[in-house]
Amino acid sequence: RLYRILDIKLTRTFGQKLLGLGTITVCSSDKNLSDFEIKNLTITCVSPFLEKRYKKSNIYSRYPIYTILNPVGALSVAKNNLFETTNNILHVTSDINNPEKGYESLLKLANILPDYNFYVVSGIKCNFNVNHKNIHFIDNVNKNEIFQYYHSADLTLVLSLYETFSMVTAESLINGTCVAGFCAGGPESISIPEYSSFVPQNDLTALQKEIIRLMGSKFEKGKISEDAIKKYNPSNIAEQYCNIYKKLV
């Protein structure tokens, strides 16, 4: 809901200061809502990247801030292999047409790595011409099928300009596949370093080297999946939330 916020004020009683808490007063122009207070705020972030950003805020840095990752269901782990060849790279995106999702870098990588197959799963159909023989679009894929492609791929690409988390990174690792891409905030902060690599934005030379390195590694998909399940397990994450709630009541 749009509260038509005019101003935000922070007040802290002596007791709130001792506990690291406070009260935020929101001045609103909404006639029905009027001004309202947010008391004893506790902030949870989905990535260490977001936590660092909140801690830089003059207002939010006064409150307890925690990082609790988004969960990924381990029951969704795939086992079937959809590809008969090797050197298969997967790129999963909500909209391949969005420049911020990195389609220009994808086209350049396809030129740099002509012997590699790039499979693209996009929530929105591609609306530009692609003449690369090694780029293949996969249409009408449901969630379970996406997990099959994650598992079948030799590597997953993350080319976004900015992400607060990266469900693609987590889902790929859950299904046993390494991840490479550009630093975008969230992905590199929630990934498992051993099985992933993120390079500066637009540094295709560095990314090419990391793609080749990771795809040449001898990581077992089962081990990657096992480690990722521990990290993104819904039960563990739910327990972390419960522990925070217990501190508040």
PDB file of C-alpha atoms in Angstrom:
ATOM      1  CA  ARG A   1       0.000   0.000   0.000  1.00  0.00           C
ATOM      2  CA  LEU A   2       1.177   3.523  -0.782  1.00  0.00           C
ATOM      3  CA  TYR A   3       1.203   5.445   2.492  1.00  0.00           C
ATOM      4  CA  ARG A   4       2.127   8.807   0.921  1.00  0.00           C
ATOM      5  CA  ILE A   5       4.973   9.253   3.366  1.00  0.00           C
ATOM      6  CA  LEU A   6       5.887  12.883   4.060  1.00  0.00           C
ATOM      7  CA  ASP A   7       8.502  12.405   6.759  1.00  0.00           C
ATOM      8  CA  ILE A   8      10.139   9.772   8.990  1.00  0.00           C
ATOM      9  CA  LYS A   9      11.282  10.459  12.561  1.00  0.00           C
ATOM     10  CA  LEU A  10      13.163   8.250  15.009  1.00  0.00           C
ATOM     11  CA  THR A  11      12.661   8.419  18.794  1.00  0.00           C
ATOM     12  CA  ARG A  12      14.255   6.202  21.445  1.00  0.00           C
ATOM     13  CA  THR A  13      13.401   5.901  25.111  1.00  0.00           C
ATOM     14  CA  PHE A  14      16.146   5.089  27.595  1.00  0.00           C
ATOM     15  CA  GLY A  15      14.951   1.482  27.769  1.00  0.00           C
ATOM     16  CA  GLN A  16      14.910   1.167  23.982  1.00  0.00           C
ATOM     17  CA  LYS A  17      18.461   2.497  23.788  1.00  0.00           C
ATOM     18  CA  LEU A  18      19.640  -0.184  26.216  1.00  0.00           C
ATOM     19  CA  LEU A  19      18.093  -2.897  24.009  1.00  0.00           C
ATOM     20  CA  GLY A  20      19.166  -1.354  20.720  1.00  0.00           C
ATOM     21  CA  LEU A  21      15.564  -0.605  19.761  1.00  0.00           C
ATOM     22  CA  GLY A  22      13.493   2.480  18.960  1.00  0.00           C
ATOM     23  CA  THR A  23      10.279   3.866  17.479  1.00  0.00           C
ATOM     24  CA  ILE A  24       9.880   5.149  13.930  1.00  0.00           C
ATOM     25  CA  THR A  25       7.112   7.725  13.467  1.00  0.00           C
ATOM     26  CA  VAL A  26       5.837   7.911   9.901  1.00  0.00           C
ATOM     27  CA  CYS A  27       4.106  11.139   8.879  1.00  0.00           C
ATOM     28  CA  SER A  28       1.566  10.293   6.200  1.00  0.00           C
ATOM     29  CA  SER A  29      -0.749  12.396   4.025  1.00  0.00           C
ATOM     30  CA  ASP A  30      -3.201   9.491   3.809  1.00  0.00           C
ATOM     31  CA  LYS A  31      -6.395  10.814   5.454  1.00  0.00           C
ATOM     32  CA  ASN A  32      -7.590   7.365   6.470  1.00  0.00           C
ATOM     33  CA  LEU A  33      -4.272   6.213   7.865  1.00  0.00           C
ATOM     34  CA  SER A  34      -2.862   9.436   9.297  1.00  0.00           C
ATOM     35  CA  ASP A  35       0.503   9.245  11.114  1.00  0.00           C
ATOM     36  CA  PHE A  36       1.582   5.893  12.565  1.00  0.00           C
ATOM     37  CA  GLU A  37       4.426   4.353  14.569  1.00  0.00           C
ATOM     38  CA  ILE A  38       6.678   1.368  13.967  1.00  0.00           C
ATOM     39  CA  LYS A  39       7.974   0.244  17.343  1.00  0.00           C
ATOM     40  CA  ASN A  40      11.013  -1.867  18.170  1.00  0.00           C
ATOM     41  CA  LEU A  41      11.823  -2.736  14.589  1.00  0.00           C
ATOM     42  CA  THR A  42      13.951  -5.791  13.814  1.00  0.00           C
ATOM     43  CA  ILE A  43      15.220  -6.103  10.260  1.00  0.00           C
ATOM     44  CA  THR A  44      15.832  -9.373   8.434  1.00  0.00           C
ATOM     45  CA  CYS A  45      17.670  -9.383   5.115  1.00  0.00           C
ATOM     46  CA  VAL A  46      17.792 -12.138   2.486  1.00  0.00           C
ATOM     47  CA  SER A  47      21.512 -11.680   1.852  1.00  0.00           C
ATOM     48  CA  PRO A  48      24.682 -10.369   3.528  1.00  0.00           C
ATOM     49  CA  PHE A  49      24.800  -7.811   0.717  1.00  0.00           C
ATOM     50  CA  LEU A  50      21.491  -6.302   1.869  1.00  0.00           C
ATOM     51  CA  GLU A  51      22.564  -6.402   5.507  1.00  0.00           C
ATOM     52  CA  LYS A  52      25.617  -4.281   4.698  1.00  0.00           C
ATOM     53  CA  ARG A  53      23.420  -1.758   2.906  1.00  0.00           C
ATOM     54  CA  TYR A  54      21.008  -1.477   5.835  1.00  0.00           C
ATOM     55  CA  LYS A  55      23.893  -1.005   8.254  1.00  0.00           C
ATOM     56  CA  LYS A  56      24.990   2.047   6.257  1.00  0.00           C
ATOM     57  CA  SER A  57      21.589   3.707   6.797  1.00  0.00           C
ATOM     58  CA  ASN A  58      21.372   6.414   9.455  1.00  0.00           C
ATOM     59  CA  ILE A  59      17.931   5.126  10.468  1.00  0.00           C
ATOM     60  CA  TYR A  60      18.032   1.353  10.023  1.00  0.00           C
ATOM     61  CA  SER A  61      21.545   0.929  11.437  1.00  0.00           C
ATOM     62  CA  ARG A  62      20.134   1.697  14.905  1.00  0.00           C
ATOM     63  CA  TYR A  63      18.073  -1.502  14.857  1.00  0.00           C
ATOM     64  CA  PRO A  64      18.991  -5.188  15.105  1.00  0.00           C
ATOM     65  CA  ILE A  65      19.750  -6.466  11.597  1.00  0.00           C
ATOM     66  CA  TYR A  66      19.980 -10.135  10.665  1.00  0.00           C
ATOM     67  CA  THR A  67      20.594 -12.071   7.473  1.00  0.00           C
ATOM     68  CA  ILE A  68      18.348 -15.048   6.816  1.00  0.00           C
ATOM     69  CA  LEU A  69      18.625 -16.522   3.336  1.00  0.00           C
ATOM     70  CA  ASN A  70      15.644 -17.396   1.180  1.00  0.00           C
ATOM     71  CA  PRO A  71      14.860 -21.120   1.411  1.00  0.00           C
ATOM     72  CA  VAL A  72      14.975 -23.554  -1.499  1.00  0.00           C
ATOM     73  CA  GLY A  73      13.105 -26.824  -1.158  1.00  0.00           C
ATOM     74  CA  ALA A  74      15.469 -29.796  -1.192  1.00  0.00           C
ATOM     75  CA  LEU A  75      12.641 -32.058  -2.358  1.00  0.00           C
ATOM     76  CA  SER A  76      12.879 -30.354  -5.760  1.00  0.00           C
ATOM     77  CA  VAL A  77      16.337 -31.725  -6.496  1.00  0.00           C
ATOM     78  CA  ALA A  78      16.454 -33.262  -9.985  1.00  0.00           C
ATOM     79  CA  LYS A  79      18.265 -36.419 -11.053  1.00  0.00           C
ATOM     80  CA  ASN A  80      17.627 -36.855 -14.789  1.00  0.00           C
ATOM     81  CA  ASN A  81      20.049 -35.622 -17.458  1.00  0.00           C
ATOM     82  CA  LEU A  82      18.396 -33.852 -20.408  1.00  0.00           C
ATOM     83  CA  PHE A  83      21.550 -33.326 -22.505  1.00  0.00           C
ATOM     84  CA  GLU A  84      23.457 -35.913 -24.526  1.00  0.00           C
ATOM     85  CA  THR A  85      26.434 -33.604 -25.116  1.00  0.00           C
ATOM     86  CA  THR A  86      28.840 -31.762 -22.803  1.00  0.00           C
ATOM     87  CA  ASN A  87      29.815 -28.082 -22.476  1.00  0.00           C
ATOM     88  CA  ASN A  88      26.223 -27.081 -21.748  1.00  0.00           C
ATOM     89  CA  ILE A  89      25.697 -23.717 -20.054  1.00  0.00           C
ATOM     90  CA  LEU A  90      22.325 -22.671 -18.646  1.00  0.00           C
ATOM     91  CA  HIS A  91      21.037 -19.117 -18.321  1.00  0.00           C
ATOM     92  CA  VAL A  92      17.774 -18.712 -16.401  1.00  0.00           C
ATOM     93  CA  THR A  93      16.187 -15.258 -16.334  1.00  0.00           C
ATOM     94  CA  SER A  94      12.811 -13.656 -15.713  1.00  0.00           C
ATOM     95  CA  ASP A  95      13.094 -11.573 -18.896  1.00  0.00           C
ATOM     96  CA  ILE A  96      15.788 -12.134 -21.527  1.00  0.00           C
ATOM     97  CA  ASN A  97      14.820  -8.831 -23.183  1.00  0.00           C
ATOM     98  CA  ASN A  98      15.763  -6.776 -20.124  1.00  0.00           C
ATOM     99  CA  PRO A  99      19.266  -5.318 -20.628  1.00  0.00           C
ATOM    100  CA  GLU A 100      19.844  -5.455 -16.866  1.00  0.00           C
ATOM    101  CA  LYS A 101      19.608  -9.258 -17.050  1.00  0.00           C
ATOM    102  CA  GLY A 102      22.697  -9.432 -19.249  1.00  0.00           C
ATOM    103  CA  TYR A 103      21.584 -10.603 -22.692  1.00  0.00           C
ATOM    104  CA  GLU A 104      24.317  -8.567 -24.418  1.00  0.00           C
ATOM    105  CA  SER A 105      26.970 -10.377 -22.385  1.00  0.00           C
ATOM    106  CA  LEU A 106      25.312 -13.692 -23.228  1.00  0.00           C
ATOM    107  CA  LEU A 107      25.622 -12.971 -26.969  1.00  0.00           C
ATOM    108  CA  LYS A 108      29.272 -11.975 -26.564  1.00  0.00           C
ATOM    109  CA  LEU A 109      30.057 -15.114 -24.570  1.00  0.00           C
ATOM    110  CA  ALA A 110      28.473 -17.242 -27.276  1.00  0.00           C
ATOM    111  CA  ASN A 111      30.922 -15.667 -29.734  1.00  0.00           C
ATOM    112  CA  ILE A 112      33.887 -16.136 -27.415  1.00  0.00           C
ATOM    113  CA  LEU A 113      32.968 -19.769 -26.666  1.00  0.00           C
ATOM    114  CA  PRO A 114      31.652 -21.171 -29.984  1.00  0.00           C
ATOM    115  CA  ASP A 115      32.120 -24.795 -28.872  1.00  0.00           C
ATOM    116  CA  TYR A 116      29.855 -24.326 -25.858  1.00  0.00           C
ATOM    117  CA  ASN A 117      26.054 -24.676 -25.944  1.00  0.00           C
ATOM    118  CA  PHE A 118      24.049 -21.928 -24.230  1.00  0.00           C
ATOM    119  CA  TYR A 119      20.502 -22.836 -23.159  1.00  0.00           C
ATOM    120  CA  VAL A 120      18.218 -19.973 -22.174  1.00  0.00           C
ATOM    121  CA  VAL A 121      15.110 -20.298 -20.008  1.00  0.00           C
ATOM    122  CA  SER A 122      13.228 -16.993 -19.865  1.00  0.00           C
ATOM    123  CA  GLY A 123       9.907 -16.029 -18.310  1.00  0.00           C
ATOM    124  CA  ILE A 124       9.349 -13.693 -21.270  1.00  0.00           C
ATOM    125  CA  LYS A 125       9.823 -14.794 -24.877  1.00  0.00           C
ATOM    126  CA  CYS A 126      12.819 -13.308 -26.668  1.00  0.00           C
ATOM    127  CA  ASN A 127      11.825 -10.399 -28.940  1.00  0.00           C
ATOM    128  CA  PHE A 128      15.127  -9.856 -30.736  1.00  0.00           C
ATOM    129  CA  ASN A 129      16.917 -11.861 -33.421  1.00  0.00           C
ATOM    130  CA  VAL A 130      19.613 -14.283 -32.343  1.00  0.00           C
ATOM    131  CA  ASN A 131      21.783 -15.722 -35.094  1.00  0.00           C
ATOM    132  CA  HIS A 132      24.089 -17.730 -32.867  1.00  0.00           C
ATOM    133  CA  LYS A 133      23.893 -21.451 -33.580  1.00  0.00           C
ATOM    134  CA  ASN A 134      25.081 -22.258 -30.070  1.00  0.00           C
ATOM    135  CA  ILE A 135      22.255 -20.351 -28.295  1.00  0.00           C
ATOM    136  CA  HIS A 136      19.100 -22.371 -27.738  1.00  0.00           C
ATOM    137  CA  PHE A 137      15.861 -21.056 -26.213  1.00  0.00           C
ATOM    138  CA  ILE A 138      13.761 -23.371 -24.075  1.00  0.00           C
ATOM    139  CA  ASP A 139      10.089 -22.378 -23.980  1.00  0.00           C
ATOM    140  CA  ASN A 140       7.151 -23.303 -21.741  1.00  0.00           C
ATOM    141  CA  VAL A 141       9.216 -24.703 -18.889  1.00  0.00           C
ATOM    142  CA  ASN A 142       7.566 -25.347 -15.532  1.00  0.00           C
ATOM    143  CA  LYS A 143       9.334 -25.279 -12.185  1.00  0.00           C
ATOM    144  CA  ASN A 144      10.106 -28.987 -12.060  1.00  0.00           C
ATOM    145  CA  GLU A 145      11.504 -28.918 -15.585  1.00  0.00           C
ATOM    146  CA  ILE A 146      13.751 -25.971 -14.726  1.00  0.00           C
ATOM    147  CA  PHE A 147      15.278 -28.063 -11.943  1.00  0.00           C
ATOM    148  CA  GLN A 148      15.950 -30.797 -14.503  1.00  0.00           C
ATOM    149  CA  TYR A 149      17.814 -28.306 -16.690  1.00  0.00           C
ATOM    150  CA  TYR A 150      19.799 -27.022 -13.714  1.00  0.00           C
ATOM    151  CA  HIS A 151      20.901 -30.558 -12.944  1.00  0.00           C
ATOM    152  CA  SER A 152      21.693 -31.390 -16.573  1.00  0.00           C
ATOM    153  CA  ALA A 153      23.790 -28.286 -17.244  1.00  0.00           C
ATOM    154  CA  ASP A 154      27.534 -28.198 -16.698  1.00  0.00           C
ATOM    155  CA  LEU A 155      27.334 -24.623 -15.410  1.00  0.00           C
ATOM    156  CA  THR A 156      24.756 -21.908 -14.733  1.00  0.00           C
ATOM    157  CA  LEU A 157      25.316 -18.272 -15.736  1.00  0.00           C
ATOM    158  CA  VAL A 158      24.191 -15.266 -13.675  1.00  0.00           C
ATOM    159  CA  LEU A 159      24.609 -12.067 -15.706  1.00  0.00           C
ATOM    160  CA  SER A 160      22.341  -9.595 -13.913  1.00  0.00           C
ATOM    161  CA  LEU A 161      23.424  -6.052 -13.170  1.00  0.00           C
ATOM    162  CA  TYR A 162      21.841  -6.103  -9.699  1.00  0.00           C
ATOM    163  CA  GLU A 163      20.169  -8.734  -7.484  1.00  0.00           C
ATOM    164  CA  THR A 164      19.312  -8.592  -3.784  1.00  0.00           C
ATOM    165  CA  PHE A 165      19.436 -12.406  -3.567  1.00  0.00           C
ATOM    166  CA  SER A 166      19.700 -14.847  -6.481  1.00  0.00           C
ATOM    167  CA  MET A 167      17.262 -17.704  -6.584  1.00  0.00           C
ATOM    168  CA  VAL A 168      18.961 -18.903  -9.769  1.00  0.00           C
ATOM    169  CA  THR A 169      22.250 -19.294  -7.895  1.00  0.00           C
ATOM    170  CA  ALA A 170      20.645 -21.164  -4.999  1.00  0.00           C
ATOM    171  CA  GLU A 171      18.525 -23.429  -7.221  1.00  0.00           C
ATOM    172  CA  SER A 172      21.471 -24.284  -9.449  1.00  0.00           C
ATOM    173  CA  LEU A 173      23.625 -25.283  -6.483  1.00  0.00           C
ATOM    174  CA  ILE A 174      20.770 -27.230  -4.926  1.00  0.00           C
ATOM    175  CA  ASN A 175      20.645 -29.251  -8.137  1.00  0.00           C
ATOM    176  CA  GLY A 176      24.382 -29.855  -8.164  1.00  0.00           C
ATOM    177  CA  THR A 177      25.602 -27.349 -10.751  1.00  0.00           C
ATOM    178  CA  CYS A 178      28.318 -24.708 -10.356  1.00  0.00           C
ATOM    179  CA  VAL A 179      27.579 -21.032 -10.976  1.00  0.00           C
ATOM    180  CA  ALA A 180      29.581 -18.275 -12.667  1.00  0.00           C
ATOM    181  CA  GLY A 181      28.662 -14.693 -13.432  1.00  0.00           C
ATOM    182  CA  PHE A 182      29.102 -11.012 -12.737  1.00  0.00           C
ATOM    183  CA  CYS A 183      29.158  -9.495  -9.276  1.00  0.00           C
ATOM    184  CA  ALA A 184      25.653  -8.154  -8.705  1.00  0.00           C
ATOM    185  CA  GLY A 185      25.422  -7.781  -4.932  1.00  0.00           C
ATOM    186  CA  GLY A 186      23.239 -10.652  -3.842  1.00  0.00           C
ATOM    187  CA  PRO A 187      24.507 -13.635  -5.871  1.00  0.00           C
ATOM    188  CA  GLU A 188      28.116 -13.594  -4.702  1.00  0.00           C
ATOM    189  CA  SER A 189      27.065 -12.976  -1.085  1.00  0.00           C
ATOM    190  CA  ILE A 190      24.710 -15.984  -0.837  1.00  0.00           C
ATOM    191  CA  SER A 191      26.560 -18.478  -3.005  1.00  0.00           C
ATOM    192  CA  ILE A 192      28.966 -21.209  -1.936  1.00  0.00           C
ATOM    193  CA  PRO A 193      32.448 -19.923  -2.924  1.00  0.00           C
ATOM    194  CA  GLU A 194      33.888 -23.367  -3.583  1.00  0.00           C
ATOM    195  CA  TYR A 195      31.341 -24.010  -6.327  1.00  0.00           C
ATOM    196  CA  SER A 196      30.951 -20.533  -7.799  1.00  0.00           C
ATOM    197  CA  SER A 197      32.825 -17.549  -9.133  1.00  0.00           C
ATOM    198  CA  PHE A 198      31.759 -13.959  -9.730  1.00  0.00           C
ATOM    199  CA  VAL A 199      33.862 -11.398 -11.587  1.00  0.00           C
ATOM    200  CA  PRO A 200      33.494  -7.622 -12.041  1.00  0.00           C
ATOM    201  CA  GLN A 201      30.666  -6.458 -14.299  1.00  0.00           C
ATOM    202  CA  ASN A 202      31.391  -6.710 -18.046  1.00  0.00           C
ATOM    203  CA  ASP A 203      34.781  -8.393 -17.548  1.00  0.00           C
ATOM    204  CA  LEU A 204      34.164 -11.085 -20.148  1.00  0.00           C
ATOM    205  CA  THR A 205      37.790 -12.197 -20.219  1.00  0.00           C
ATOM    206  CA  ALA A 206      37.757 -12.996 -16.495  1.00  0.00           C
ATOM    207  CA  LEU A 207      34.330 -14.639 -16.787  1.00  0.00           C
ATOM    208  CA  GLN A 208      35.479 -16.803 -19.687  1.00  0.00           C
ATOM    209  CA  LYS A 209      38.424 -18.058 -17.619  1.00  0.00           C
ATOM    210  CA  GLU A 210      36.172 -18.867 -14.639  1.00  0.00           C
ATOM    211  CA  ILE A 211      33.635 -20.661 -16.839  1.00  0.00           C
ATOM    212  CA  ILE A 212      36.360 -22.880 -18.260  1.00  0.00           C
ATOM    213  CA  ARG A 213      37.897 -23.445 -14.816  1.00  0.00           C
ATOM    214  CA  LEU A 214      34.634 -24.412 -13.125  1.00  0.00           C
ATOM    215  CA  MET A 215      33.477 -26.604 -15.998  1.00  0.00           C
ATOM    216  CA  GLY A 216      36.827 -28.376 -15.921  1.00  0.00           C
ATOM    217  CA  SER A 217      36.604 -29.023 -12.190  1.00  0.00           C
ATOM    218  CA  LYS A 218      35.811 -32.460 -10.857  1.00  0.00           C
ATOM    219  CA  PHE A 219      33.137 -31.485  -8.353  1.00  0.00           C
ATOM    220  CA  GLU A 220      30.554 -34.201  -7.806  1.00  0.00           C
ATOM    221  CA  LYS A 221      27.008 -32.957  -8.353  1.00  0.00           C
ATOM    222  CA  GLY A 222      25.863 -34.935  -5.345  1.00  0.00           C
ATOM    223  CA  LYS A 223      28.357 -33.151  -3.078  1.00  0.00           C
ATOM    224  CA  ILE A 224      27.408 -29.707  -4.414  1.00  0.00           C
ATOM    225  CA  SER A 225      23.740 -30.506  -3.870  1.00  0.00           C
ATOM    226  CA  GLU A 226      24.376 -31.839  -0.364  1.00  0.00           C
ATOM    227  CA  ASP A 227      26.242 -28.699   0.704  1.00  0.00           C
ATOM    228  CA  ALA A 228      23.629 -26.407  -0.867  1.00  0.00           C
ATOM    229  CA  ILE A 229      20.750 -28.232   0.816  1.00  0.00           C
ATOM    230  CA  LYS A 230      22.366 -27.543   4.187  1.00  0.00           C
ATOM    231  CA  LYS A 231      22.729 -23.854   3.350  1.00  0.00           C
ATOM    232  CA  TYR A 232      19.251 -23.196   1.901  1.00  0.00           C
ATOM    233  CA  ASN A 233      17.250 -25.803   3.841  1.00  0.00           C
ATOM    234  CA  PRO A 234      13.740 -24.445   4.641  1.00  0.00           C
ATOM    235  CA  SER A 235      13.691 -26.076   8.090  1.00  0.00           C
ATOM    236  CA  ASN A 236      16.962 -24.450   9.140  1.00  0.00           C
ATOM    237  CA  ILE A 237      15.841 -21.079   7.835  1.00  0.00           C
ATOM    238  CA  ALA A 238      12.478 -21.366   9.610  1.00  0.00           C
ATOM    239  CA  GLU A 239      14.367 -22.100  12.833  1.00  0.00           C
ATOM    240  CA  GLN A 240      16.413 -18.923  12.372  1.00  0.00           C
ATOM    241  CA  TYR A 241      13.209 -16.884  12.095  1.00  0.00           C
ATOM    242  CA  CYS A 242      11.783 -18.582  15.185  1.00  0.00           C
ATOM    243  CA  ASN A 243      14.900 -17.704  17.155  1.00  0.00           C
ATOM    244  CA  ILE A 244      14.456 -14.029  16.245  1.00  0.00           C
ATOM    245  CA  TYR A 245      10.766 -14.112  17.167  1.00  0.00           C
ATOM    246  CA  LYS A 246      11.648 -15.583  20.569  1.00  0.00           C
ATOM    247  CA  LYS A 247      13.906 -12.617  21.234  1.00  0.00           C
ATOM    248  CA  LEU A 248      11.056 -10.220  20.510  1.00  0.00           C
ATOM    249  CA  VAL A 249       8.379 -11.742  22.762  1.00  0.00           C
TER     250      VAL A 249
END
